[in-house]
mmCIF file of C-alpha atoms and ligand atoms in Angstrom:
data_model
loop_
_atom_site.group_PDB
_atom_site.id
_atom_site.type_symbol
_atom_site.label_atom_id
_atom_site.label_comp_id
_atom_site.label_asym_id
_atom_site.label_seq_id
_atom_site.Cartn_x
_atom_site.Cartn_y
_atom_site.Cartn_z
ATOM 1 C CA MET P 202 -41.527 -17.764 -2.343
ATOM 2 C CA LEU P 203 -39.987 -21.415 -2.121
ATOM 3 C CA ASN P 204 -36.791 -21.736 -4.661
ATOM 4 C CA VAL P 205 -35.608 -25.378 -4.873
ATOM 5 C CA VAL P 206 -32.248 -26.834 -6.733
ATOM 6 C CA ILE P 207 -32.301 -30.202 -7.459
ATOM 7 C CA PHE P 208 -29.035 -31.962 -7.412
ATOM 8 C CA GLY P 209 -27.600 -35.358 -8.706
ATOM 9 C CA ALA P 210 -26.190 -37.122 -10.957
ATOM 10 C CA PRO P 211 -27.812 -38.250 -14.372
ATOM 11 C CA GLY P 212 -30.299 -40.722 -13.771
ATOM 12 C CA SER P 213 -30.528 -39.885 -10.134
ATOM 13 C CA GLY P 214 -34.311 -39.094 -10.289
ATOM 14 C CA LYS P 215 -34.749 -35.472 -10.634
ATOM 15 C CA GLY P 216 -36.927 -35.125 -13.148
ATOM 16 C CA THR P 217 -38.981 -37.757 -11.808
ATOM 17 C CA GLN P 218 -38.891 -36.045 -8.568
ATOM 18 C CA SER P 219 -39.340 -32.418 -9.804
ATOM 19 C CA ASP P 220 -43.229 -33.708 -11.014
ATOM 20 C CA LEU P 221 -44.001 -34.952 -8.097
ATOM 21 C CA ILE P 222 -42.829 -31.482 -5.920
ATOM 22 C CA ILE P 223 -44.667 -29.498 -8.649
ATOM 23 C CA LYS P 224 -47.411 -30.892 -7.924
ATOM 24 C CA GLU P 225 -47.485 -30.538 -4.011
ATOM 25 C CA PHE P 226 -46.193 -27.319 -3.514
ATOM 26 C CA GLY P 227 -47.240 -25.580 -7.093
ATOM 27 C CA LEU P 228 -43.826 -24.769 -8.368
ATOM 28 C CA ASP P 229 -42.633 -23.588 -11.525
ATOM 29 C CA HIS P 230 -40.117 -26.156 -13.057
ATOM 30 C CA ILE P 231 -36.895 -25.203 -14.939
ATOM 31 C CA SER P 232 -35.146 -27.997 -16.232
ATOM 32 C CA THR P 233 -32.056 -27.005 -18.564
ATOM 33 C CA GLY P 234 -32.325 -30.161 -20.198
ATOM 34 C CA ASP P 235 -35.475 -30.183 -21.646
ATOM 35 C CA VAL P 236 -35.293 -26.415 -22.894
ATOM 36 C CA LEU P 237 -32.002 -27.622 -24.747
ATOM 37 C CA ARG P 238 -33.907 -30.603 -25.587
ATOM 38 C CA ALA P 239 -36.592 -27.796 -27.351
ATOM 39 C CA GLU P 240 -33.670 -25.933 -28.488
ATOM 40 C CA MET P 241 -32.496 -28.666 -30.463
ATOM 41 C CA LYS P 242 -35.866 -29.680 -31.629
ATOM 42 C CA GLU P 243 -36.579 -26.523 -33.235
ATOM 43 C CA GLY P 244 -33.465 -26.187 -34.518
ATOM 44 C CA THR P 245 -32.411 -22.622 -33.041
ATOM 45 C CA GLU P 246 -29.323 -21.306 -33.605
ATOM 46 C CA LEU P 247 -28.113 -22.407 -29.491
ATOM 47 C CA GLY P 248 -29.894 -25.753 -30.539
ATOM 48 C CA LYS P 249 -27.412 -26.183 -33.220
ATOM 49 C CA ILE P 250 -24.992 -25.251 -30.850
ATOM 50 C CA ALA P 251 -25.518 -27.570 -27.827
ATOM 51 C CA ASN P 252 -26.567 -30.177 -29.932
ATOM 52 C CA ASP P 253 -22.679 -31.180 -30.356
ATOM 53 C CA TYR P 254 -22.075 -30.854 -26.502
ATOM 54 C CA VAL P 255 -25.322 -32.882 -25.437
ATOM 55 C CA ALA P 256 -24.889 -35.574 -27.850
ATOM 56 C CA LYS P 257 -20.879 -35.760 -26.527
ATOM 57 C CA GLY P 258 -22.582 -35.574 -22.644
ATOM 58 C CA GLN P 259 -20.520 -32.637 -22.000
ATOM 59 C CA LEU P 260 -21.611 -29.725 -20.855
ATOM 60 C CA VAL P 261 -23.500 -26.800 -22.522
ATOM 61 C CA PRO P 262 -20.930 -23.517 -22.170
ATOM 62 C CA ASP P 263 -21.607 -21.535 -19.144
ATOM 63 C CA GLU P 264 -22.406 -17.913 -20.924
ATOM 64 C CA LEU P 265 -24.877 -19.786 -23.414
ATOM 65 C CA ILE P 266 -26.664 -21.492 -19.847
ATOM 66 C CA ILE P 267 -26.466 -18.660 -17.967
ATOM 67 C CA ASP P 268 -28.390 -16.633 -20.319
ATOM 68 C CA MET P 269 -30.530 -19.151 -21.256
ATOM 69 C CA LEU P 270 -31.879 -19.509 -17.720
ATOM 70 C CA ALA P 271 -32.342 -15.782 -17.109
ATOM 71 C CA LYS P 272 -34.709 -15.456 -20.260
ATOM 72 C CA VAL P 273 -36.824 -18.312 -19.022
ATOM 73 C CA LEU P 274 -36.490 -16.377 -15.351
ATOM 74 C CA ASP P 275 -37.980 -13.903 -16.392
ATOM 75 C CA GLY P 276 -40.844 -15.841 -18.112
ATOM 76 C CA LYS P 277 -42.149 -17.301 -14.692
ATOM 77 C CA LYS P 278 -42.680 -13.967 -12.625
ATOM 78 C CA GLY P 279 -45.399 -13.991 -10.417
ATOM 79 C CA SER P 280 -44.594 -17.701 -10.093
ATOM 80 C CA LYS P 281 -44.738 -19.442 -5.928
ATOM 81 C CA GLY P 282 -41.346 -20.495 -6.761
ATOM 82 C CA VAL P 283 -39.599 -22.537 -8.956
ATOM 83 C CA ILE P 284 -37.437 -25.932 -9.183
ATOM 84 C CA PHE P 285 -34.221 -25.935 -11.001
ATOM 85 C CA ASP P 286 -33.649 -28.965 -12.217
ATOM 86 C CA GLY P 287 -30.184 -29.441 -14.314
ATOM 87 C CA PHE P 288 -28.813 -26.054 -13.091
ATOM 88 C CA PRO P 289 -26.865 -24.925 -11.567
ATOM 89 C CA ARG P 290 -24.038 -27.728 -12.805
ATOM 90 C CA THR P 291 -20.451 -25.517 -12.177
ATOM 91 C CA ILE P 292 -19.518 -22.935 -9.370
ATOM 92 C CA PRO P 293 -20.173 -19.798 -12.206
ATOM 93 C CA GLN P 294 -23.284 -21.014 -12.711
ATOM 94 C CA ALA P 295 -24.921 -20.938 -9.512
ATOM 95 C CA GLU P 296 -23.082 -17.717 -8.529
ATOM 96 C CA ALA P 297 -25.367 -16.333 -11.462
ATOM 97 C CA LEU P 298 -28.287 -17.957 -10.386
ATOM 98 C CA LYS P 299 -27.497 -16.320 -6.876
ATOM 99 C CA LYS P 300 -26.723 -12.814 -8.368
ATOM 100 C CA MET P 301 -29.938 -12.962 -10.828
ATOM 101 C CA LEU P 302 -32.773 -14.450 -7.837
ATOM 102 C CA ASN P 303 -31.042 -11.167 -5.468
ATOM 103 C CA GLU P 304 -31.546 -9.103 -7.971
ATOM 104 C CA ARG P 305 -35.426 -10.199 -7.825
ATOM 105 C CA ASP P 306 -35.396 -9.702 -4.085
ATOM 106 C CA MET P 307 -34.844 -13.285 -3.863
ATOM 107 C CA ASP P 308 -32.509 -16.861 -3.176
ATOM 108 C CA VAL P 309 -31.921 -20.367 -3.040
ATOM 109 C CA THR P 310 -34.181 -21.825 -0.421
ATOM 110 C CA LEU P 311 -32.577 -25.111 -0.095
ATOM 111 C CA MET P 312 -30.727 -27.847 -2.063
ATOM 112 C CA ILE P 313 -31.656 -31.141 -2.716
ATOM 113 C CA ASN P 314 -29.126 -33.707 -3.168
ATOM 114 C CA LEU P 315 -30.335 -37.222 -4.660
ATOM 115 C CA HIS P 316 -27.385 -39.779 -4.088
ATOM 116 C CA VAL P 317 -27.386 -43.107 -5.935
ATOM 117 C CA GLU P 318 -24.762 -45.610 -6.735
ATOM 118 C CA GLU P 319 -23.213 -45.257 -9.867
ATOM 119 C CA ASP P 320 -24.348 -49.378 -11.182
ATOM 120 C CA GLU P 321 -27.951 -47.966 -10.235
ATOM 121 C CA LEU P 322 -27.694 -44.459 -12.547
ATOM 122 C CA ILE P 323 -26.444 -46.956 -15.385
ATOM 123 C CA ASN P 324 -29.440 -49.324 -15.232
ATOM 124 C CA ARG P 325 -31.416 -46.254 -14.997
ATOM 125 C CA LEU P 326 -30.702 -44.318 -18.057
ATOM 126 C CA LEU P 327 -30.296 -47.705 -20.511
ATOM 127 C CA GLU P 328 -33.568 -48.970 -19.179
ATOM 128 C CA ARG P 329 -35.250 -45.593 -19.970
ATOM 129 C CA GLY P 330 -33.031 -44.901 -23.111
ATOM 130 C CA LYS P 331 -34.711 -48.202 -24.865
ATOM 131 C CA LYS P 332 -37.667 -45.447 -25.007
ATOM 132 C CA SER P 333 -36.823 -42.314 -24.272
ATOM 133 C CA GLY P 334 -35.307 -41.150 -28.164
ATOM 134 C CA ARG P 335 -32.658 -39.390 -25.937
ATOM 135 C CA GLN P 336 -29.451 -39.334 -27.935
ATOM 136 C CA ASP P 337 -27.607 -39.238 -24.823
ATOM 137 C CA ASP P 338 -29.046 -42.755 -22.924
ATOM 138 C CA ASN P 339 -26.330 -44.869 -24.398
ATOM 139 C CA ILE P 340 -23.278 -46.174 -22.801
ATOM 140 C CA ASP P 341 -20.507 -44.360 -24.019
ATOM 141 C CA THR P 342 -22.573 -41.004 -23.906
ATOM 142 C CA ILE P 343 -23.599 -42.076 -20.068
ATOM 143 C CA LYS P 344 -20.152 -42.966 -19.219
ATOM 144 C CA SER P 345 -18.975 -39.332 -20.176
ATOM 145 C CA ARG P 346 -21.896 -37.742 -18.266
ATOM 146 C CA LEU P 347 -21.022 -39.605 -15.506
ATOM 147 C CA GLU P 348 -17.486 -38.527 -15.383
ATOM 148 C CA ILE P 349 -18.646 -34.631 -16.021
ATOM 149 C CA TYR P 350 -20.803 -35.402 -13.152
ATOM 150 C CA HIS P 351 -18.423 -36.241 -10.710
ATOM 151 C CA SER P 352 -15.180 -34.041 -12.221
ATOM 152 C CA LYS P 353 -17.088 -30.859 -12.824
ATOM 153 C CA THR P 354 -20.773 -30.762 -11.219
ATOM 154 C CA ALA P 355 -20.373 -32.689 -7.805
ATOM 155 C CA PRO P 356 -17.680 -30.119 -6.437
ATOM 156 C CA LEU P 357 -21.098 -27.795 -6.106
ATOM 157 C CA ALA P 358 -22.572 -29.607 -3.500
ATOM 158 C CA GLU P 359 -19.955 -28.069 -1.466
ATOM 159 C CA TYR P 360 -20.896 -24.281 -2.100
ATOM 160 C CA TYR P 361 -24.251 -25.519 -1.205
ATOM 161 C CA ILE P 362 -22.891 -26.958 2.291
ATOM 162 C CA LYS P 363 -20.998 -23.288 2.764
ATOM 163 C CA GLU P 364 -24.535 -21.710 1.641
ATOM 164 C CA GLY P 365 -25.860 -23.680 4.272
ATOM 165 C CA LYS P 366 -28.687 -25.292 1.373
ATOM 166 C CA HIS P 367 -27.393 -28.342 1.455
ATOM 167 C CA HIS P 368 -29.774 -31.745 2.433
ATOM 168 C CA ALA P 369 -28.975 -35.009 1.130
ATOM 169 C CA ILE P 370 -31.113 -37.212 0.612
ATOM 170 C CA LYS P 371 -30.577 -41.011 0.227
ATOM 171 C CA GLY P 372 -31.664 -41.522 -3.931
ATOM 172 C CA VAL P 373 -33.026 -45.575 -3.951
ATOM 173 C CA GLY P 374 -35.632 -46.952 -3.314
ATOM 174 C CA THR P 375 -39.131 -46.120 -4.389
ATOM 175 C CA ILE P 376 -39.766 -43.048 -5.908
ATOM 176 C CA GLU P 377 -42.893 -41.764 -3.473
ATOM 177 C CA GLU P 378 -40.742 -43.183 -0.540
ATOM 178 C CA ILE P 379 -37.748 -41.258 -1.957
ATOM 179 C CA PHE P 380 -40.134 -37.774 -2.511
ATOM 180 C CA GLU P 381 -41.409 -38.466 1.543
ATOM 181 C CA ARG P 382 -37.793 -37.944 2.357
ATOM 182 C CA ILE P 383 -37.513 -34.693 0.426
ATOM 183 C CA LYS P 384 -40.719 -33.503 1.597
ATOM 184 C CA GLU P 385 -39.736 -33.179 4.661
ATOM 185 C CA LYS P 386 -36.898 -31.058 3.907
ATOM 186 C CA ILE P 387 -38.839 -28.550 2.437
ATOM 187 C CA ASN P 388 -41.555 -28.405 5.092
ATOM 188 C CA ILE P 389 -38.756 -27.737 6.962
ATOM 189 C CA HIS P 390 -38.584 -23.899 5.138
ATOM 190 C CA LEU P 391 -41.909 -23.251 4.583
HETATM 191 P P1 AP5 E 1070 -30.318 -33.167 -18.188
HETATM 192 O O1 AP5 E 1070 -31.662 -33.459 -19.242
HETATM 193 O O2 AP5 E 1070 -30.046 -32.507 -16.695
HETATM 194 O O3 AP5 E 1070 -29.809 -34.794 -18.290
HETATM 195 P P2 AP5 E 1070 -29.245 -35.707 -16.680
HETATM 196 O O4 AP5 E 1070 -28.341 -34.177 -15.724
HETATM 197 O O5 AP5 E 1070 -28.097 -36.324 -17.591
HETATM 198 O O6 AP5 E 1070 -30.255 -36.194 -16.144
HETATM 199 P P3 AP5 E 1070 -31.625 -36.973 -16.554
HETATM 200 O O7 AP5 E 1070 -32.159 -36.399 -16.886
HETATM 201 O O8 AP5 E 1070 -31.158 -37.811 -17.584
HETATM 202 O O9 AP5 E 1070 -31.796 -37.928 -15.268
HETATM 203 P P4 AP5 E 1070 -32.634 -37.824 -13.821
HETATM 204 O O10 AP5 E 1070 -31.489 -37.153 -12.876
HETATM 205 O O11 AP5 E 1070 -33.343 -36.274 -14.418
HETATM 206 O O12 AP5 E 1070 -33.530 -38.779 -13.950
HETATM 207 P P5 AP5 E 1070 -34.650 -39.193 -14.185
HETATM 208 O O13 AP5 E 1070 -36.162 -38.848 -13.527
HETATM 209 O O14 AP5 E 1070 -35.516 -38.735 -15.174
HETATM 210 O O15 AP5 E 1070 -28.878 -33.107 -19.317
HETATM 211 C C1 AP5 E 1070 -28.783 -33.385 -19.905
HETATM 212 C C2 AP5 E 1070 -27.637 -32.197 -20.905
HETATM 213 O O16 AP5 E 1070 -28.454 -31.246 -21.244
HETATM 214 C C3 AP5 E 1070 -26.514 -32.194 -19.940
HETATM 215 O O17 AP5 E 1070 -25.313 -33.547 -20.439
HETATM 216 C C4 AP5 E 1070 -25.347 -31.452 -20.812
HETATM 217 O O18 AP5 E 1070 -24.933 -31.879 -22.132
HETATM 218 C C5 AP5 E 1070 -26.914 -30.465 -21.517
HETATM 219 N N1 AP5 E 1070 -26.797 -29.901 -19.713
HETATM 220 C C6 AP5 E 1070 -28.253 -29.758 -19.346
HETATM 221 N N2 AP5 E 1070 -28.265 -28.727 -18.336
HETATM 222 C C7 AP5 E 1070 -26.851 -27.670 -18.620
HETATM 223 C C8 AP5 E 1070 -26.666 -26.894 -17.746
HETATM 224 N N3 AP5 E 1070 -26.923 -26.567 -16.334
HETATM 225 N N4 AP5 E 1070 -24.797 -26.395 -18.010
HETATM 226 C C9 AP5 E 1070 -24.298 -27.417 -19.315
HETATM 227 N N5 AP5 E 1070 -25.195 -27.842 -19.465
HETATM 228 C C10 AP5 E 1070 -26.370 -28.559 -19.168
HETATM 229 O O19 AP5 E 1070 -34.524 -40.588 -13.709
HETATM 230 C C11 AP5 E 1070 -33.775 -41.635 -14.631
HETATM 231 C C12 AP5 E 1070 -34.468 -42.816 -15.141
HETATM 232 O O20 AP5 E 1070 -34.710 -43.386 -13.406
HETATM 233 C C13 AP5 E 1070 -35.840 -42.394 -15.661
HETATM 234 O O21 AP5 E 1070 -35.876 -43.303 -16.430
HETATM 235 C C14 AP5 E 1070 -36.913 -42.776 -14.472
HETATM 236 O O22 AP5 E 1070 -38.171 -43.357 -14.693
HETATM 237 C C15 AP5 E 1070 -35.978 -43.536 -13.194
HETATM 238 N N6 AP5 E 1070 -35.990 -43.699 -11.711
HETATM 239 C C16 AP5 E 1070 -36.455 -42.520 -11.432
HETATM 240 N N7 AP5 E 1070 -36.468 -42.822 -10.208
HETATM 241 C C17 AP5 E 1070 -36.544 -44.077 -10.020
HETATM 242 C C18 AP5 E 1070 -35.919 -44.640 -8.783
HETATM 243 N N8 AP5 E 1070 -37.019 -44.611 -7.424
HETATM 244 N N9 AP5 E 1070 -36.439 -46.187 -9.204
HETATM 245 C C19 AP5 E 1070 -36.294 -46.851 -9.985
HETATM 246 N N10 AP5 E 1070 -36.218 -46.106 -11.092
HETATM 247 C C20 AP5 E 1070 -36.174 -44.594 -11.165
HETATM 248 MG MG1 MG E 1071 -34.002 -34.746 -15.827
#
């Protein structure tokens, strides 16, 4: 099993690189942002609660996300491995992921941390916002997302450094160049 956590600020390219990793390595993809957007679109109970947080660029409470992830993970039984995109985002989420995987005789194989400077992140998200229809791709919400990323999510890098699983990647350049850098790191673990 190859379980990859893809990590980075909003707009760092987690979703873009996940698509390429899935094609190359035949992994399943779990993006908590995508799952939440689907729940919001369907108007489920979870979707209604999540909407207020996502619209403000805040994190959805850990218990809700962990519960949601456990259900999605159980739907991926028999998979070659999973790429976790946008999860974990807090220490309790990282601990819950470790527990969930250990209970299924698995673990996180590696964590890829995409580094992109703030101006570039903002430009990418504003550009995407012109056609994405994402309610959080506007300047005010982007700023909140970045603040929350720095205060609550970025410290998780330290957690994965301690676990010996952290790989920093320069997330600037062409999509293909960045993918080559990621592949080098994944290949070490195959
Ligand atoms: P989520 O959907 O995870 O959003 P995010 O982290 O803000 O990140 P994005 O999806 O915006 O960016 P990305 O890194 O995937 O970049 P992308 O590849 O799209 O979360 C949304 C919200 O849901 C959160 O704010 C929170 O409220 C909630 N949530 C989700 N997970 C949660 C959790 N675990 N706990 C609590 N709450 C949670 O690229 C961005 C743009 O740049 C694209 O247009 C792309 O084409 C372009 N691009 C990509 N690579 C390049 C490149 N190399 N050069 C130029 N442009 C590029
Ligand atoms: Mg994404």
